[in-house]
mmCIF file with all atom_site columns, C-alpha atoms in Angstrom:
data_model
loop_
_atom_site.group_PDB
_atom_site.id
_atom_site.type_symbol
_atom_site.label_atom_id
_atom_site.label_alt_id
_atom_site.label_comp_id
_atom_site.label_asym_id
_atom_site.label_entity_id
_atom_site.label_seq_id
_atom_site.pdbx_PDB_ins_code
_atom_site.Cartn_x
_atom_site.Cartn_y
_atom_site.Cartn_z
_atom_site.occupancy
_atom_site.B_iso_or_equiv
_atom_site.pdbx_formal_charge
_atom_site.auth_seq_id
_atom_site.auth_comp_id
_atom_site.auth_asym_id
_atom_site.auth_atom_id
_atom_site.pdbx_PDB_model_num
ATOM 1   C CA . MET A 1 1   ? -17.181 45.911  20.267 1.00 0.00 ? 1   MET A CA 1
ATOM 2   C CA . GLU A 1 2   ? -13.680 46.982  21.184 1.00 0.00 ? 2   GLU A CA 1
ATOM 3   C CA . ARG A 1 3   ? -14.517 46.786  24.887 1.00 0.00 ? 3   ARG A CA 1
ATOM 4   C CA . ILE A 1 4   ? -15.820 43.285  24.460 1.00 0.00 ? 4   ILE A CA 1
ATOM 5   C CA . LYS A 1 5   ? -12.599 42.277  22.695 1.00 0.00 ? 5   LYS A CA 1
ATOM 6   C CA . ALA A 1 6   ? -10.445 43.860  25.336 1.00 0.00 ? 6   ALA A CA 1
ATOM 7   C CA . ALA A 1 7   ? -12.427 42.161  28.083 1.00 0.00 ? 7   ALA A CA 1
ATOM 8   C CA . ALA A 1 8   ? -12.143 38.755  26.345 1.00 0.00 ? 8   ALA A CA 1
ATOM 9   C CA . ILE A 1 9   ? -8.371  39.204  25.837 1.00 0.00 ? 9   ILE A CA 1
ATOM 10  C CA . ALA A 1 10  ? -7.946  40.284  29.399 1.00 0.00 ? 10  ALA A CA 1
ATOM 11  C CA . GLY A 1 11  ? -10.128 37.431  30.659 1.00 0.00 ? 11  GLY A CA 1
ATOM 12  C CA . PHE A 1 12  ? -8.146  34.716  28.602 1.00 0.00 ? 12  PHE A CA 1
ATOM 13  C CA . THR A 1 13  ? -4.856  36.318  29.640 1.00 0.00 ? 13  THR A CA 1
ATOM 14  C CA . VAL A 1 14  ? -5.751  36.135  33.332 1.00 0.00 ? 14  VAL A CA 1
ATOM 15  C CA . LEU A 1 15  ? -7.109  32.585  32.953 1.00 0.00 ? 15  LEU A CA 1
ATOM 16  C CA . SER A 1 16  ? -4.026  31.447  31.038 1.00 0.00 ? 16  SER A CA 1
ATOM 17  C CA . ALA A 1 17  ? -1.661  32.967  33.590 1.00 0.00 ? 17  ALA A CA 1
ATOM 18  C CA . TRP A 1 18  ? -3.520  31.275  36.455 1.00 0.00 ? 18  TRP A CA 1
ATOM 19  C CA . MET A 1 19  ? -3.589  27.853  34.773 1.00 0.00 ? 19  MET A CA 1
ATOM 20  C CA . GLY A 1 20  ? 0.014   28.036  33.529 1.00 0.00 ? 20  GLY A CA 1
ATOM 21  C CA . VAL A 1 21  ? 1.061   24.891  31.699 1.00 0.00 ? 21  VAL A CA 1
ATOM 22  C CA . LEU A 1 22  ? -2.396  23.437  32.166 1.00 0.00 ? 22  LEU A CA 1
ATOM 23  C CA . ALA A 1 23  ? -4.014  26.182  29.981 1.00 0.00 ? 23  ALA A CA 1
ATOM 24  C CA . VAL A 1 24  ? -3.347  24.536  26.572 1.00 0.00 ? 24  VAL A CA 1
ATOM 25  C CA . PRO A 1 25  ? -4.717  21.080  27.499 1.00 0.00 ? 25  PRO A CA 1
ATOM 26  C CA . VAL A 1 26  ? -7.835  22.730  29.091 1.00 0.00 ? 26  VAL A CA 1
ATOM 27  C CA . TYR A 1 27  ? -8.519  24.960  26.143 1.00 0.00 ? 27  TYR A CA 1
ATOM 28  C CA . LEU A 1 28  ? -8.108  21.995  23.771 1.00 0.00 ? 28  LEU A CA 1
ATOM 29  C CA . LEU A 1 29  ? -10.449 19.945  25.924 1.00 0.00 ? 29  LEU A CA 1
ATOM 30  C CA . VAL A 1 30  ? -13.158 22.641  25.797 1.00 0.00 ? 30  VAL A CA 1
ATOM 31  C CA . VAL A 1 31  ? -12.679 22.925  22.058 1.00 0.00 ? 31  VAL A CA 1
ATOM 32  C CA . THR A 1 32  ? -12.963 19.192  21.527 1.00 0.00 ? 32  THR A CA 1
ATOM 33  C CA . ASN A 1 33  ? -16.019 19.175  23.837 1.00 0.00 ? 33  ASN A CA 1
ATOM 34  C CA . VAL A 1 34  ? -17.760 21.751  21.673 1.00 0.00 ? 34  VAL A CA 1
ATOM 35  C CA . ILE A 1 35  ? -16.827 19.900  18.447 1.00 0.00 ? 35  ILE A CA 1
ATOM 36  C CA . ASP A 1 36  ? -18.003 16.582  19.937 1.00 0.00 ? 36  ASP A CA 1
ATOM 37  C CA . TYR A 1 37  ? -21.285 18.127  21.048 1.00 0.00 ? 37  TYR A CA 1
ATOM 38  C CA . ALA A 1 38  ? -21.940 19.638  17.604 1.00 0.00 ? 38  ALA A CA 1
ATOM 39  C CA . THR A 1 39  ? -20.933 16.494  15.580 1.00 0.00 ? 39  THR A CA 1
ATOM 40  C CA . GLY A 1 40  ? -23.034 14.473  18.083 1.00 0.00 ? 40  GLY A CA 1
ATOM 41  C CA . ILE A 1 41  ? -26.133 16.557  17.142 1.00 0.00 ? 41  ILE A CA 1
ATOM 42  C CA . ALA A 1 42  ? -25.245 16.234  13.410 1.00 0.00 ? 42  ALA A CA 1
ATOM 43  C CA . ALA A 1 43  ? -24.826 12.493  13.714 1.00 0.00 ? 43  ALA A CA 1
ATOM 44  C CA . SER A 1 44  ? -28.255 12.271  15.549 1.00 0.00 ? 44  SER A CA 1
ATOM 45  C CA . VAL A 1 45  ? -29.946 14.162  12.738 1.00 0.00 ? 45  VAL A CA 1
ATOM 46  C CA . CYS A 1 46  ? -28.277 11.988  10.093 1.00 0.00 ? 46  CYS A CA 1
ATOM 47  C CA . ARG A 1 47  ? -29.447 8.833   12.032 1.00 0.00 ? 47  ARG A CA 1
ATOM 48  C CA . LYS A 1 48  ? -32.955 10.349  12.023 1.00 0.00 ? 48  LYS A CA 1
ATOM 49  C CA . GLU A 1 49  ? -33.016 10.311  15.806 1.00 0.00 ? 49  GLU A CA 1
ATOM 50  C CA . ALA A 1 50  ? -34.900 13.046  17.757 1.00 0.00 ? 50  ALA A CA 1
ATOM 51  C CA . VAL A 1 51  ? -32.636 15.697  19.189 1.00 0.00 ? 51  VAL A CA 1
ATOM 52  C CA . SER A 1 52  ? -34.032 16.398  22.591 1.00 0.00 ? 52  SER A CA 1
ATOM 53  C CA . SER A 1 53  ? -33.153 19.027  25.295 1.00 0.00 ? 53  SER A CA 1
ATOM 54  C CA . CYS A 1 54  ? -32.984 16.282  27.908 1.00 0.00 ? 54  CYS A CA 1
ATOM 55  C CA . ARG A 1 55  ? -30.299 14.365  26.003 1.00 0.00 ? 55  ARG A CA 1
ATOM 56  C CA . GLY A 1 56  ? -28.524 17.614  25.238 1.00 0.00 ? 56  GLY A CA 1
ATOM 57  C CA . ILE A 1 57  ? -28.484 18.569  28.885 1.00 0.00 ? 57  ILE A CA 1
ATOM 58  C CA . ARG A 1 58  ? -27.069 15.148  29.792 1.00 0.00 ? 58  ARG A CA 1
ATOM 59  C CA . GLY A 1 59  ? -24.282 15.713  27.206 1.00 0.00 ? 59  GLY A CA 1
ATOM 60  C CA . ILE A 1 60  ? -23.408 19.043  28.622 1.00 0.00 ? 60  ILE A CA 1
ATOM 61  C CA . ILE A 1 61  ? -23.356 17.645  32.201 1.00 0.00 ? 61  ILE A CA 1
ATOM 62  C CA . LYS A 1 62  ? -20.953 14.977  30.878 1.00 0.00 ? 62  LYS A CA 1
ATOM 63  C CA . LYS A 1 63  ? -18.688 17.686  29.407 1.00 0.00 ? 63  LYS A CA 1
ATOM 64  C CA . VAL A 1 64  ? -18.707 19.647  32.668 1.00 0.00 ? 64  VAL A CA 1
ATOM 65  C CA . CYS A 1 65  ? -17.863 16.456  34.574 1.00 0.00 ? 65  CYS A CA 1
ATOM 66  C CA . MET A 1 66  ? -14.799 16.105  32.298 1.00 0.00 ? 66  MET A CA 1
ATOM 67  C CA . TRP A 1 67  ? -13.637 19.520  33.324 1.00 0.00 ? 67  TRP A CA 1
ATOM 68  C CA . LEU A 1 68  ? -14.197 18.566  36.925 1.00 0.00 ? 68  LEU A CA 1
ATOM 69  C CA . LEU A 1 69  ? -12.019 15.476  36.463 1.00 0.00 ? 69  LEU A CA 1
ATOM 70  C CA . VAL A 1 70  ? -9.289  17.660  35.215 1.00 0.00 ? 70  VAL A CA 1
ATOM 71  C CA . ALA A 1 71  ? -9.801  19.858  38.280 1.00 0.00 ? 71  ALA A CA 1
ATOM 72  C CA . VAL A 1 72  ? -9.414  16.813  40.486 1.00 0.00 ? 72  VAL A CA 1
ATOM 73  C CA . GLY A 1 73  ? -6.148  16.018  38.766 1.00 0.00 ? 73  GLY A CA 1
ATOM 74  C CA . ALA A 1 74  ? -5.043  19.604  39.365 1.00 0.00 ? 74  ALA A CA 1
ATOM 75  C CA . ILE A 1 75  ? -5.908  19.336  43.077 1.00 0.00 ? 75  ILE A CA 1
ATOM 76  C CA . ILE A 1 76  ? -3.854  16.116  43.236 1.00 0.00 ? 76  ILE A CA 1
ATOM 77  C CA . ASP A 1 77  ? -0.967  17.992  41.583 1.00 0.00 ? 77  ASP A CA 1
ATOM 78  C CA . ILE A 1 78  ? -1.209  20.938  44.006 1.00 0.00 ? 78  ILE A CA 1
ATOM 79  C CA . LEU A 1 79  ? -1.406  18.621  46.996 1.00 0.00 ? 79  LEU A CA 1
ATOM 80  C CA . ALA A 1 80  ? 1.578   16.599  45.776 1.00 0.00 ? 80  ALA A CA 1
ATOM 81  C CA . ALA A 1 81  ? 3.574   19.882  45.206 1.00 0.00 ? 81  ALA A CA 1
ATOM 82  C CA . TYR A 1 82  ? 2.698   21.151  48.614 1.00 0.00 ? 82  TYR A CA 1
ATOM 83  C CA . THR A 1 83  ? 3.596   17.899  50.340 1.00 0.00 ? 83  THR A CA 1
ATOM 84  C CA . ALA A 1 84  ? 6.862   17.744  48.499 1.00 0.00 ? 84  ALA A CA 1
ATOM 85  C CA . GLU A 1 85  ? 7.622   21.401  49.393 1.00 0.00 ? 85  GLU A CA 1
ATOM 86  C CA . GLN A 1 86  ? 7.010   20.680  53.052 1.00 0.00 ? 86  GLN A CA 1
ATOM 87  C CA . ALA A 1 87  ? 9.510   17.821  52.808 1.00 0.00 ? 87  ALA A CA 1
ATOM 88  C CA . GLY A 1 88  ? 12.010  20.060  51.139 1.00 0.00 ? 88  GLY A CA 1
ATOM 89  C CA . ILE A 1 89  ? 11.661  18.442  47.763 1.00 0.00 ? 89  ILE A CA 1
ATOM 90  C CA . THR A 1 90  ? 11.052  20.355  44.559 1.00 0.00 ? 90  THR A CA 1
ATOM 91  C CA . LEU A 1 91  ? 9.058   18.485  41.957 1.00 0.00 ? 91  LEU A CA 1
ATOM 92  C CA . PRO A 1 92  ? 10.364  18.777  38.387 1.00 0.00 ? 92  PRO A CA 1
ATOM 93  C CA . PHE A 1 93  ? 6.954   19.025  36.870 1.00 0.00 ? 93  PHE A CA 1
ATOM 94  C CA . GLY A 1 94  ? 3.667   20.943  37.287 1.00 0.00 ? 94  GLY A CA 1
ATOM 95  C CA . TYR A 1 95  ? 0.112   19.709  36.770 1.00 0.00 ? 95  TYR A CA 1
ATOM 96  C CA . ALA A 1 96  ? 1.166   16.288  35.574 1.00 0.00 ? 96  ALA A CA 1
ATOM 97  C CA . ALA A 1 97  ? -2.001  14.406  36.696 1.00 0.00 ? 97  ALA A CA 1
ATOM 98  C CA . ALA A 1 98  ? -4.298  17.176  35.365 1.00 0.00 ? 98  ALA A CA 1
ATOM 99  C CA . SER A 1 99  ? -2.499  17.375  32.060 1.00 0.00 ? 99  SER A CA 1
ATOM 100 C CA . LEU A 1 100 ? -2.599  13.660  31.605 1.00 0.00 ? 100 LEU A CA 1
ATOM 101 C CA . ALA A 1 101 ? -6.215  13.455  32.479 1.00 0.00 ? 101 ALA A CA 1
ATOM 102 C CA . ALA A 1 102 ? -7.013  16.248  30.013 1.00 0.00 ? 102 ALA A CA 1
ATOM 103 C CA . ILE A 1 103 ? -4.997  14.588  27.275 1.00 0.00 ? 103 ILE A CA 1
ATOM 104 C CA . TRP A 1 104 ? -6.765  11.253  27.796 1.00 0.00 ? 104 TRP A CA 1
ATOM 105 C CA . LEU A 1 105 ? -10.116 12.987  27.715 1.00 0.00 ? 105 LEU A CA 1
ATOM 106 C CA . ILE A 1 106 ? -9.173  14.903  24.558 1.00 0.00 ? 106 ILE A CA 1
ATOM 107 C CA . CYS A 1 107 ? -8.250  11.597  22.834 1.00 0.00 ? 107 CYS A CA 1
ATOM 108 C CA . ASN A 1 108 ? -11.570 10.145  23.874 1.00 0.00 ? 108 ASN A CA 1
ATOM 109 C CA . GLU A 1 109 ? -13.350 13.223  22.571 1.00 0.00 ? 109 GLU A CA 1
ATOM 110 C CA . LEU A 1 110 ? -11.494 13.104  19.268 1.00 0.00 ? 110 LEU A CA 1
ATOM 111 C CA . LEU A 1 111 ? -12.440 9.351   18.818 1.00 0.00 ? 111 LEU A CA 1
ATOM 112 C CA . SER A 1 112 ? -16.029 10.313  19.497 1.00 0.00 ? 112 SER A CA 1
ATOM 113 C CA . VAL A 1 113 ? -15.859 13.147  16.975 1.00 0.00 ? 113 VAL A CA 1
ATOM 114 C CA . LEU A 1 114 ? -14.497 10.824  14.323 1.00 0.00 ? 114 LEU A CA 1
ATOM 115 C CA . GLU A 1 115 ? -17.359 8.402   15.049 1.00 0.00 ? 115 GLU A CA 1
ATOM 116 C CA . ASN A 1 116 ? -19.868 11.136  14.810 1.00 0.00 ? 116 ASN A CA 1
ATOM 117 C CA . ILE A 1 117 ? -18.475 12.463  11.568 1.00 0.00 ? 117 ILE A CA 1
ATOM 118 C CA . SER A 1 118 ? -18.425 8.886   10.182 1.00 0.00 ? 118 SER A CA 1
ATOM 119 C CA . GLN A 1 119 ? -22.136 8.613   11.043 1.00 0.00 ? 119 GLN A CA 1
ATOM 120 C CA . THR A 1 120 ? -22.860 11.729  9.022  1.00 0.00 ? 120 THR A CA 1
ATOM 121 C CA . GLY A 1 121 ? -21.620 9.842   5.908  1.00 0.00 ? 121 GLY A CA 1
ATOM 122 C CA . VAL A 1 122 ? -18.241 11.477  5.654  1.00 0.00 ? 122 VAL A CA 1
ATOM 123 C CA . GLN A 1 123 ? -15.449 8.977   4.934  1.00 0.00 ? 123 GLN A CA 1
ATOM 124 C CA . LEU A 1 124 ? -12.620 9.172   7.381  1.00 0.00 ? 124 LEU A CA 1
ATOM 125 C CA . PRO A 1 125 ? -8.928  8.886   6.504  1.00 0.00 ? 125 PRO A CA 1
ATOM 126 C CA . PRO A 1 126 ? -7.801  5.576   8.371  1.00 0.00 ? 126 PRO A CA 1
ATOM 127 C CA . PHE A 1 127 ? -4.699  7.156   9.770  1.00 0.00 ? 127 PHE A CA 1
ATOM 128 C CA . LEU A 1 128 ? -6.603  9.614   12.023 1.00 0.00 ? 128 LEU A CA 1
ATOM 129 C CA . GLU A 1 129 ? -8.245  6.997   14.164 1.00 0.00 ? 129 GLU A CA 1
ATOM 130 C CA . LYS A 1 130 ? -5.069  4.993   14.455 1.00 0.00 ? 130 LYS A CA 1
ATOM 131 C CA . MET A 1 131 ? -3.116  8.064   15.518 1.00 0.00 ? 131 MET A CA 1
ATOM 132 C CA . ILE A 1 132 ? -5.560  9.077   18.138 1.00 0.00 ? 132 ILE A CA 1
ATOM 133 C CA . SER A 1 133 ? -5.842  5.510   19.452 1.00 0.00 ? 133 SER A CA 1
ATOM 134 C CA . TYR A 1 134 ? -2.126  5.263   19.574 1.00 0.00 ? 134 TYR A CA 1
ATOM 135 C CA . LEU A 1 135 ? -1.815  8.492   21.560 1.00 0.00 ? 135 LEU A CA 1
ATOM 136 C CA . LYS A 1 136 ? -4.462  7.305   23.991 1.00 0.00 ? 136 LYS A CA 1
ATOM 137 C CA . VAL A 1 137 ? -2.626  4.055   24.576 1.00 0.00 ? 137 VAL A CA 1
ATOM 138 C CA . GLN A 1 138 ? 0.669   5.930   25.148 1.00 0.00 ? 138 GLN A CA 1
ATOM 139 C CA . VAL A 1 139 ? -1.019  8.057   27.841 1.00 0.00 ? 139 VAL A CA 1
ATOM 140 C CA . GLU A 1 140 ? -2.509  4.978   29.513 1.00 0.00 ? 140 GLU A CA 1
ATOM 141 C CA . ASN A 1 141 ? 0.736   3.065   29.424 1.00 0.00 ? 141 ASN A CA 1
ATOM 142 C CA . LEU A 1 142 ? 3.259   5.705   30.722 1.00 0.00 ? 142 LEU A CA 1
ATOM 143 C CA . PRO A 1 143 ? 6.712   4.398   31.740 1.00 0.00 ? 143 PRO A CA 1
ATOM 144 C CA . GLY A 1 144 ? 7.143   3.593   35.353 1.00 0.00 ? 144 GLY A CA 1
ATOM 145 C CA . GLU A 1 145 ? 3.490   2.451   35.891 1.00 0.00 ? 145 GLU A CA 1
ATOM 146 C CA . ASN A 1 146 ? 2.941   -1.032  37.302 1.00 0.00 ? 146 ASN A CA 1
ATOM 147 C CA . LYS A 1 147 ? 1.944   -3.346  34.596 1.00 0.00 ? 147 LYS A CA 1
ATOM 148 C CA . LYS A 1 148 ? 0.356   -6.646  35.391 1.00 0.00 ? 148 LYS A CA 1
ATOM 149 C CA . THR A 1 149 ? 2.158   -9.536  33.847 1.00 0.00 ? 149 THR A CA 1
ATOM 150 C CA . GLY A 1 150 ? 0.499   -12.864 33.451 1.00 0.00 ? 150 GLY A CA 1
#
């Protein structure tokens, strides 16, 4: 058991060092993915819907695609940093696109978790949904983005 613990710690240490500032959003995304998957199954049972392996696989594929979306953001960040470096510019941030994509996905997952929990019959404190929705809107409307006026 000690070897397994040591291997897990070493693995997380290497992964965290490799991801740097992106580690926390990625870990939180994975945790919210697992919670959403579990509460989705619980909600299906409470709705008296059949829990099928086909539907489960589709859910897992969706979660993996979320991770890939964060990876695309990381590729964009790496490309931007490389391009800036070639031009002699140092960017004051790292993994901005990937972190924002992860945060946006986490907010969506948390809203889904709240919806799933509600469908199991648990009453939700109203402030939770408002807080998560507010955070999602803040990520979507970052300063400096072009906003359409009409």
